[in-house]
């Protein structure tokens, strides 16, 4: 089935909760690496993507629309532009694989949704986006289920660790180092991040201990 | 396919990282509720279970073996007792469903494994357990993959948010409140836990704010 992917992206000063272990330049590089993993997986399913970027950004493998309004507003602006099923996927899902996306795209329901950890929404697939409006921020998973009900959509919740794992905090990086297969993992390794065993769950440490400031 | 499930369980003073929001009696009640959800899902797949309990424990729906040695030792003691495929599943997976377990049990590989967050292992399914020894603690997911290689097993990694979500810390409780369908969610609600919107991801708050101490 043909669909078009919408990928919201913030190129400048993203992922501020990673500031404790990466400076701004490094966070921007890491965000680009995660985006590349997402776009690669989308392209492998045979489909094209448009980035909804908060500032101008050059991308070889996707269209770019610059939208510096809010996340929900950008998506609601984009959805009616494509007269086909839409996949809304976050840019910070570095464990994504084409196989995991195929489980979403092969749904028989009107809408497939993948929760993020902590009540969020990481992926939404809409066969007929017309009446749908985005409900990101806060408890968006519940809000999107309510929106689907309002639209009369049947819903399938896709059970995927890879797609549920969004990267926001230092503790999340260990998932990329253990389960990542793409550019994001390479990028973290190039910065010196390694898996370290701590009490209970394992964590990460960085070879050079602290990030150098890009704005001294 | 017939298999037998092994479920390690600690009835007394479990889940100490939840002490900030539950007293000991409540943590024990919550651990029992999570166990019940796991046993129910196992039974729904048509199979039986043995708890490897660190102290005597009465369970209507599973066999109980009291083993107060370590987790790995208890599993290694139990595996040769059952001359059939074995499912080793942790007791703190309250989002488990029979459907998610079926994805594990229907593997064509010699071993199926579900990672936990932070490098752990939440579920292992072994068609021929004979040469396998348990490698829990620390980066156990990697260790179990190495053990499979040593045994010459083909391996399938099962991609499941429900089975990857083990509950250790306060931040994990929100997943139970949002995605749980069984006794664990009921138990948390009976203690007054509700989803609360915080900056970024949503969290949980408890109606009566602090746990009453069971040992004042």
XYZ file of N, CA and C in Angstrom, chain B residues 17-18 20-21 167-175 193 196 198 203-206:
60
model
N 13.059 -0.842 45.068
C 13.188 0.476 44.433
C 11.848 1.211 44.352
N 10.768 0.513 44.736
C 9.459 1.177 44.824
C 9.162 1.675 46.245
N 9.891 4.251 47.756
C 9.544 5.672 47.842
C 8.043 5.909 47.709
N 7.313 4.937 47.147
C 5.869 5.134 46.959
C 5.012 4.006 47.553
N 8.859 -3.904 35.691
C 8.513 -2.819 36.603
C 9.460 -2.817 37.800
N 10.298 -1.796 37.889
C 11.253 -1.702 38.989
C 11.139 -0.389 39.752
N 10.819 0.685 39.037
C 10.882 2.014 39.638
C 9.563 2.760 39.486
N 9.434 3.815 40.267
C 8.206 4.612 40.248
C 7.830 5.018 38.816
N 8.827 5.396 38.021
C 8.568 5.866 36.663
C 7.924 4.776 35.795
N 8.152 3.501 36.173
C 7.610 2.396 35.378
C 6.105 2.198 35.619
N 5.615 2.704 36.757
C 4.214 2.423 37.128
C 3.224 3.004 36.130
N 3.621 4.114 35.490
C 2.706 4.742 34.542
C 2.346 3.782 33.402
N 3.285 2.914 33.029
C 2.993 1.964 31.944
C 1.869 1.007 32.363
N -3.079 5.269 43.018
C -2.197 5.782 41.963
C -3.013 6.226 40.751
N -0.496 11.258 36.040
C -0.459 12.720 36.162
C 0.398 13.278 35.038
N 3.130 15.516 33.658
C 4.257 16.345 34.054
C 4.894 16.884 32.782
N 3.621 11.071 34.316
C 4.080 10.311 35.469
C 2.919 9.777 36.274
N 3.186 9.380 37.509
C 2.114 8.926 38.380
C 2.152 9.722 39.673
N 0.987 9.912 40.273
C 0.939 10.412 41.637
C 0.021 9.496 42.422
N 0.170 9.547 43.735
C -0.633 8.681 44.583
C -1.559 9.553 45.400
